[in-house]
Structure formats: structure tokens, C-alpha cells
mmCIF file of C-alpha atoms in Angstrom:
data_model
loop_
_atom_site.group_PDB
_atom_site.id
_atom_site.type_symbol
_atom_site.label_atom_id
_atom_site.label_comp_id
_atom_site.label_asym_id
_atom_site.label_seq_id
_atom_site.Cartn_x
_atom_site.Cartn_y
_atom_site.Cartn_z
ATOM 1 C CA ALA R 182 -0.023 0.015 -0.012
ATOM 2 C CA VAL R 183 2.873 2.320 0.873
ATOM 3 C CA HIS R 184 4.512 1.483 -2.450
ATOM 4 C CA ARG R 185 1.300 2.355 -4.288
ATOM 5 C CA VAL R 186 0.967 5.663 -2.575
ATOM 6 C CA ARG R 187 4.498 6.563 -3.311
ATOM 7 C CA LEU R 188 4.064 5.447 -6.992
ATOM 8 C CA GLU R 189 1.099 7.597 -7.316
ATOM 9 C CA LEU R 190 2.707 10.640 -5.918
ATOM 10 C CA ALA R 191 5.671 10.138 -8.328
ATOM 11 C CA LEU R 192 3.322 9.914 -11.317
ATOM 12 C CA ARG R 193 1.496 13.118 -10.201
ATOM 13 C CA VAL R 194 4.917 14.951 -10.213
ATOM 14 C CA VAL R 195 5.552 13.562 -13.621
ATOM 15 C CA ARG R 196 2.212 14.691 -14.952
ATOM 16 C CA LEU R 197 2.654 18.122 -13.283
ATOM 17 C CA ARG R 198 6.029 18.405 -15.067
ATOM 18 C CA ALA R 199 4.639 17.510 -18.516
ATOM 19 C CA ALA R 200 1.729 20.118 -18.012
ATOM 20 C CA VAL R 201 3.988 22.878 -17.062
ATOM 21 C CA ALA R 202 6.197 21.985 -20.014
ATOM 22 C CA MET R 203 3.167 21.950 -22.295
ATOM 23 C CA ASP R 204 1.956 25.329 -21.134
ATOM 24 C CA LEU R 205 5.319 26.921 -21.656
ATOM 25 C CA HIS R 206 5.449 25.320 -25.103
ATOM 26 C CA ASP R 207 1.947 26.342 -26.021
ATOM 27 C CA GLU R 208 1.971 29.875 -24.751
ATOM 28 C CA VAL R 209 5.578 31.132 -24.587
ATOM 29 C CA GLY R 210 6.688 29.239 -27.528
ATOM 30 C CA SER R 211 4.024 30.521 -29.886
ATOM 31 C CA GLY R 212 4.400 34.149 -28.552
ATOM 32 C CA LEU R 213 8.071 34.097 -29.072
ATOM 33 C CA GLY R 214 7.684 32.880 -32.700
ATOM 34 C CA SER R 215 5.222 35.761 -33.408
ATOM 35 C CA ILE R 216 7.470 38.336 -31.892
ATOM 36 C CA ARG R 217 10.279 36.958 -34.122
ATOM 37 C CA VAL R 218 8.162 37.098 -37.330
ATOM 38 C CA LEU R 219 6.933 40.605 -36.444
ATOM 39 C CA SER R 220 10.468 41.759 -35.596
ATOM 40 C CA ASP R 221 11.784 40.481 -38.997
ATOM 41 C CA LEU R 222 9.022 42.450 -40.769
ATOM 42 C CA VAL R 223 9.967 45.620 -38.934
ATOM 43 C CA ALA R 224 13.647 45.125 -39.585
ATOM 44 C CA SER R 225 13.078 44.428 -43.325
ATOM 45 C CA ASP R 226 12.725 46.662 -46.316
ATOM 46 C CA LEU R 227 9.201 45.228 -47.268
ATOM 47 C CA LEU R 228 7.220 47.719 -45.196
ATOM 48 C CA ALA R 229 6.962 51.495 -45.512
ATOM 49 C CA ALA R 230 7.818 53.669 -42.538
ATOM 50 C CA GLU R 231 4.188 54.311 -41.673
ATOM 51 C CA GLU R 232 3.456 50.738 -41.546
ATOM 52 C CA ARG R 233 6.145 49.904 -38.884
ATOM 53 C CA PRO R 234 4.637 51.468 -35.760
ATOM 54 C CA PRO R 235 1.465 49.342 -35.675
ATOM 55 C CA LEU R 236 3.636 46.176 -35.718
ATOM 56 C CA GLY R 237 5.703 47.585 -32.800
ATOM 57 C CA GLY R 238 2.375 48.011 -30.872
ATOM 58 C CA GLU R 239 1.693 44.162 -31.715
ATOM 59 C CA ILE R 240 5.097 43.255 -30.479
ATOM 60 C CA ALA R 241 4.435 45.085 -27.278
ATOM 61 C CA ALA R 242 1.072 43.509 -26.773
ATOM 62 C CA ILE R 243 2.303 40.054 -27.268
ATOM 63 C CA ALA R 244 5.334 40.493 -24.956
ATOM 64 C CA GLY R 245 2.800 41.821 -22.337
ATOM 65 C CA GLU R 246 0.737 38.719 -22.652
ATOM 66 C CA LEU R 247 3.891 36.550 -22.410
ATOM 67 C CA SER R 248 4.821 38.181 -19.206
ATOM 68 C CA ALA R 249 1.402 37.649 -17.795
ATOM 69 C CA SER R 250 1.377 34.053 -18.878
ATOM 70 C CA LEU R 251 4.977 33.380 -17.182
ATOM 71 C CA SER R 252 3.677 35.147 -13.975
ATOM 72 C CA ASP R 253 0.581 32.812 -13.886
ATOM 73 C CA ILE R 254 2.738 29.689 -14.244
ATOM 74 C CA VAL R 255 5.213 30.980 -11.455
ATOM 75 C CA TRP R 256 2.373 31.903 -9.176
ATOM 76 C CA SER R 257 0.693 28.400 -9.523
ATOM 77 C CA LEU R 258 3.870 26.614 -8.433
ATOM 78 C CA ARG R 259 4.302 28.541 -5.286
ATOM 79 C CA PRO R 260 3.191 26.569 -2.085
ATOM 80 C CA GLU R 261 1.395 29.522 -0.661
ATOM 81 C CA SER R 262 -0.787 29.836 -3.697
ATOM 82 C CA ALA R 263 -2.527 26.501 -3.213
ATOM 83 C CA HIS R 264 -5.462 27.710 -1.233
ATOM 84 C CA LEU R 265 -8.995 28.660 -2.361
ATOM 85 C CA ASP R 266 -8.746 32.359 -0.786
ATOM 86 C CA GLU R 267 -5.475 32.831 -2.812
ATOM 87 C CA LEU R 268 -7.245 31.517 -5.940
ATOM 88 C CA ALA R 269 -10.043 34.133 -5.364
ATOM 89 C CA ALA R 270 -7.460 36.983 -4.903
ATOM 90 C CA TRP R 271 -5.559 35.887 -8.062
ATOM 91 C CA LEU R 272 -8.804 35.844 -10.160
ATOM 92 C CA GLU R 273 -9.404 39.400 -8.985
ATOM 93 C CA ARG R 274 -6.114 40.707 -9.935
ATOM 94 C CA ARG R 275 -5.918 38.878 -13.355
ATOM 95 C CA ALA R 276 -9.335 40.022 -14.330
ATOM 96 C CA ARG R 277 -8.137 43.535 -14.279
ATOM 97 C CA GLY R 278 -5.964 42.829 -17.339
ATOM 98 C CA PHE R 279 -8.992 41.483 -19.252
ATOM 99 C CA PHE R 280 -11.446 44.247 -18.261
ATOM 100 C CA PRO R 281 -9.141 47.281 -17.781
ATOM 101 C CA GLU R 282 -11.898 49.754 -17.985
ATOM 102 C CA ALA R 283 -13.652 48.419 -15.181
ATOM 103 C CA GLY R 284 -10.698 48.754 -12.777
ATOM 104 C CA GLU R 285 -11.548 47.503 -9.225
ATOM 105 C CA GLY R 286 -15.085 46.390 -10.503
ATOM 106 C CA ALA R 287 -13.731 43.809 -13.007
ATOM 107 C CA VAL R 288 -14.520 41.015 -10.483
ATOM 108 C CA LEU R 289 -17.650 41.266 -8.241
ATOM 109 C CA LEU R 290 -17.466 38.650 -5.619
ATOM 110 C CA GLU R 291 -20.892 37.591 -4.195
ATOM 111 C CA GLY R 292 -20.978 36.501 -0.568
ATOM 112 C CA PRO R 293 -17.939 36.420 1.753
ATOM 113 C CA PRO R 294 -14.587 35.494 0.457
ATOM 114 C CA PRO R 295 -13.770 31.746 0.303
ATOM 115 C CA PRO R 296 -12.047 30.339 3.183
ATOM 116 C CA PRO R 297 -8.195 29.288 3.028
ATOM 117 C CA LEU R 298 -9.010 25.609 1.935
ATOM 118 C CA SER R 299 -5.945 23.736 0.634
ATOM 119 C CA LEU R 300 -5.973 22.701 -2.977
ATOM 120 C CA ALA R 301 -3.907 20.064 -4.592
ATOM 121 C CA LEU R 302 -1.411 21.509 -7.202
ATOM 122 C CA ASP R 303 -3.037 19.829 -10.201
ATOM 123 C CA THR R 304 -6.400 21.115 -8.994
ATOM 124 C CA LEU R 305 -5.054 24.625 -8.698
ATOM 125 C CA ARG R 306 -3.324 24.693 -11.967
ATOM 126 C CA GLY R 307 -6.517 23.257 -13.817
ATOM 127 C CA LEU R 308 -8.822 25.783 -12.071
ATOM 128 C CA GLN R 309 -6.363 28.547 -13.167
ATOM 129 C CA ARG R 310 -6.369 27.408 -16.795
ATOM 130 C CA ILE R 311 -10.165 27.032 -16.824
ATOM 131 C CA LEU R 312 -10.718 30.406 -15.469
ATOM 132 C CA LEU R 313 -8.112 31.996 -17.991
ATOM 133 C CA GLU R 314 -10.076 30.392 -20.705
ATOM 134 C CA ALA R 315 -13.469 31.756 -19.389
ATOM 135 C CA LEU R 316 -12.062 35.399 -18.977
ATOM 136 C CA HIS R 317 -10.567 35.348 -22.370
ATOM 137 C CA ASN R 318 -13.836 34.182 -23.837
ATOM 138 C CA ALA R 319 -15.795 36.818 -22.047
ATOM 139 C CA SER R 320 -13.813 39.685 -22.926
ATOM 140 C CA ARG R 321 -12.646 38.803 -26.498
ATOM 141 C CA HIS R 322 -15.807 36.847 -27.842
ATOM 142 C CA GLY R 323 -18.506 38.043 -25.501
ATOM 143 C CA GLY R 324 -17.630 41.691 -25.214
ATOM 144 C CA ALA R 325 -17.997 41.730 -21.405
ATOM 145 C CA ALA R 326 -16.954 44.332 -19.109
ATOM 146 C CA SER R 327 -16.773 42.497 -15.885
ATOM 147 C CA VAL R 328 -17.556 39.144 -14.247
ATOM 148 C CA LEU R 329 -19.591 37.862 -11.224
ATOM 149 C CA VAL R 330 -17.855 35.257 -9.194
ATOM 150 C CA VAL R 331 -19.624 32.935 -6.823
ATOM 151 C CA PHE R 332 -17.887 30.399 -4.534
ATOM 152 C CA ALA R 333 -20.210 27.794 -2.797
ATOM 153 C CA PRO R 334 -19.438 24.630 -0.814
ATOM 154 C CA GLU R 335 -20.957 21.427 -2.393
ATOM 155 C CA GLY R 336 -20.691 18.836 0.358
ATOM 156 C CA ALA R 337 -17.781 17.112 2.103
ATOM 157 C CA GLY R 338 -14.470 17.967 0.228
ATOM 158 C CA ARG R 339 -15.959 19.689 -2.814
ATOM 159 C CA TRP R 340 -16.704 23.318 -3.821
ATOM 160 C CA SER R 341 -18.072 24.965 -6.847
ATOM 161 C CA LEU R 342 -17.072 28.259 -8.614
ATOM 162 C CA GLU R 343 -19.350 30.010 -10.946
ATOM 163 C CA LEU R 344 -18.328 32.918 -13.176
ATOM 164 C CA HIS R 345 -21.108 34.989 -14.767
ATOM 165 C CA ASP R 346 -20.147 37.743 -17.556
ATOM 166 C CA ASP R 347 -22.218 40.697 -18.556
ATOM 167 C CA GLY R 348 -21.327 40.237 -22.310
ATOM 168 C CA GLY R 349 -23.504 39.594 -25.178
ATOM 169 C CA GLY R 350 -24.340 35.871 -24.509
ATOM 170 C CA LEU R 351 -23.161 32.637 -25.875
ATOM 171 C CA HIS R 352 -21.818 33.030 -29.508
ATOM 172 C CA GLY R 353 -18.801 32.224 -31.495
ATOM 173 C CA PRO R 354 -16.936 28.884 -31.465
ATOM 174 C CA SER R 355 -14.935 29.441 -28.241
ATOM 175 C CA ARG R 356 -18.279 30.352 -26.329
ATOM 176 C CA SER R 357 -20.281 27.440 -27.637
ATOM 177 C CA GLY R 358 -17.669 24.910 -27.063
ATOM 178 C CA SER R 359 -17.592 23.898 -30.866
ATOM 179 C CA GLY R 360 -14.276 25.126 -31.537
ATOM 180 C CA GLY R 361 -12.189 22.014 -31.280
ATOM 181 C CA GLY R 362 -9.585 22.421 -28.688
ATOM 182 C CA SER R 363 -10.759 25.573 -27.235
ATOM 183 C CA GLY R 364 -13.780 26.615 -25.387
ATOM 184 C CA LEU R 365 -15.840 23.877 -23.579
ATOM 185 C CA SER R 366 -13.796 20.865 -24.651
ATOM 186 C CA SER R 367 -10.569 22.105 -23.400
ATOM 187 C CA MET R 368 -12.242 23.356 -19.953
ATOM 188 C CA ALA R 369 -13.876 19.801 -19.541
ATOM 189 C CA ALA R 370 -10.554 18.042 -20.245
ATOM 190 C CA ARG R 371 -8.674 20.014 -17.862
ATOM 191 C CA ALA R 372 -11.474 19.501 -15.065
ATOM 192 C CA ARG R 373 -11.251 15.773 -15.597
ATOM 193 C CA THR R 374 -7.497 15.673 -14.697
ATOM 194 C CA PHE R 375 -8.261 16.736 -11.166
ATOM 195 C CA GLY R 376 -11.537 15.045 -10.749
ATOM 196 C CA GLY R 377 -13.755 18.078 -11.544
ATOM 197 C CA ARG R 378 -16.715 18.970 -13.756
ATOM 198 C CA VAL R 379 -17.379 21.971 -16.019
ATOM 199 C CA GLU R 380 -20.613 23.344 -17.424
ATOM 200 C CA VAL R 381 -21.020 26.340 -19.761
ATOM 201 C CA GLY R 382 -24.271 27.927 -20.808
ATOM 202 C CA PRO R 383 -26.248 31.272 -20.529
ATOM 203 C CA SER R 384 -26.214 33.023 -17.199
ATOM 204 C CA ASP R 385 -29.114 33.287 -15.215
ATOM 205 C CA ARG R 386 -27.890 36.265 -13.339
ATOM 206 C CA ARG R 387 -26.357 38.635 -16.115
ATOM 207 C CA SER R 388 -26.598 39.005 -19.750
ATOM 208 C CA GLY R 389 -23.759 36.970 -20.879
ATOM 209 C CA ALA R 390 -22.565 33.309 -20.239
ATOM 210 C CA ARG R 391 -22.029 31.207 -17.161
ATOM 211 C CA VAL R 392 -19.026 28.972 -16.498
ATOM 212 C CA ALA R 393 -19.451 26.665 -13.600
ATOM 213 C CA VAL R 394 -16.759 24.254 -12.330
ATOM 214 C CA TRP R 395 -16.881 21.776 -9.446
ATOM 215 C CA PHE R 396 -13.600 20.856 -7.852
ATOM 216 C CA PRO R 397 -12.233 18.890 -4.852
ATOM 217 C CA VAL R 398 -10.505 20.654 -1.902
ATOM 218 C CA ARG R 399 -8.278 19.025 0.817
#
């Protein structure tokens, strides 16, 4: 029994390392590739002088997204981050980047802040990726200006998190979940890795979409 427990812990570490490597490859690798292509265009003689400043703005935007992605990965790997209240605080900070015009009102938390319950590292990272996907869809595809977040206990050892946006409702491949690797399919796949479940549909509290995820706590 002890051997099986040790083997399971070792396998979880291997899976976590693979997940971190995949995130770095998908986000940082693709962003650096885009920066290289755009930089080559700016440095070449193919563009007129007036066409180069917009490309410089694109490079700066991609660099900002890369910096945020790296910060997310580093944050998720810190032991002190693996708590439910820390996840809520991170969500509030991160949402300001998706809804800059809302400022402090980018996230509206219903009810009291969640308690400092411990989260397994794979659960924390899975929740983080699901929430980032939901924020991206709300701001880029739904045209939302803010989100309402609801934490609730769901019995022994389980909690739920609902994210309601005030966008234009469900539309586009990423919002409907028909977009292949993005949207609902990727959220559901991530939730299964930590024994969770995801639902995406119209919000019953606001004008946009609702993303709900159920997950285990320690």
C-alpha cells in the first residue's frame, strides 16, 4: 500500500512537469515565434515607414501577454498559492487585465470571500487554466466588461465556482464549445484531470455566459 501511494505521488509529479512544459510550449513558444516574425518584418525593407509603428504595438502587446502567462505559471507553482482564498485573490487581480476599463470592478465577488482551504497543485493549475479560458472568452468573444464570481461549498471535500459575465451571451466557437481544442472541450478535459466537472451555458444572473466548475478541496 505504501509503495502504491509513493508511485501515485511520483506519477502526479511527472504529470505536473509535463503540464508545465506543455503550457510553456503552447503559450511562450508561440508568442516568441510571433515576436520573431513581426520583428523581422519591422527590420526588413518590405514595409513602408508608416506601416512599422503598428507592428511595434503588436510586439509590445504579445510581450505583455507572455509576461502575464509566465507570472501565472510561477504563481501556480508557489506553495502558498495552493489555497482557495489565494485563488480568489489571483482571479480578481488577473481579471483587471482582461477588463481594464472596469478597474476595481472587474470582478464582483458574491458573498464572503472563500476560506483558506488547501488545493492540490494539479487542481489549482487546472482551475487557473479554466478561469483564464473563461475570462478570455468573456472579454474577446462576449464583449463583457466585468464578471460576477460565486464560490459555494458542495458537500464534504468539494466546492463550486461560478463565473457570470455581462457580455452579449453565448456566440462564436469558443463560447459555444464547438471550436475544437478551445472552449468547453478544453475546459472539460482540464477539469477531468483533477476530478472536477465544468458546465458552460447562458447566465441566469447577467446578460452573458455562465461557466461553472466543481472541484475537490483538501
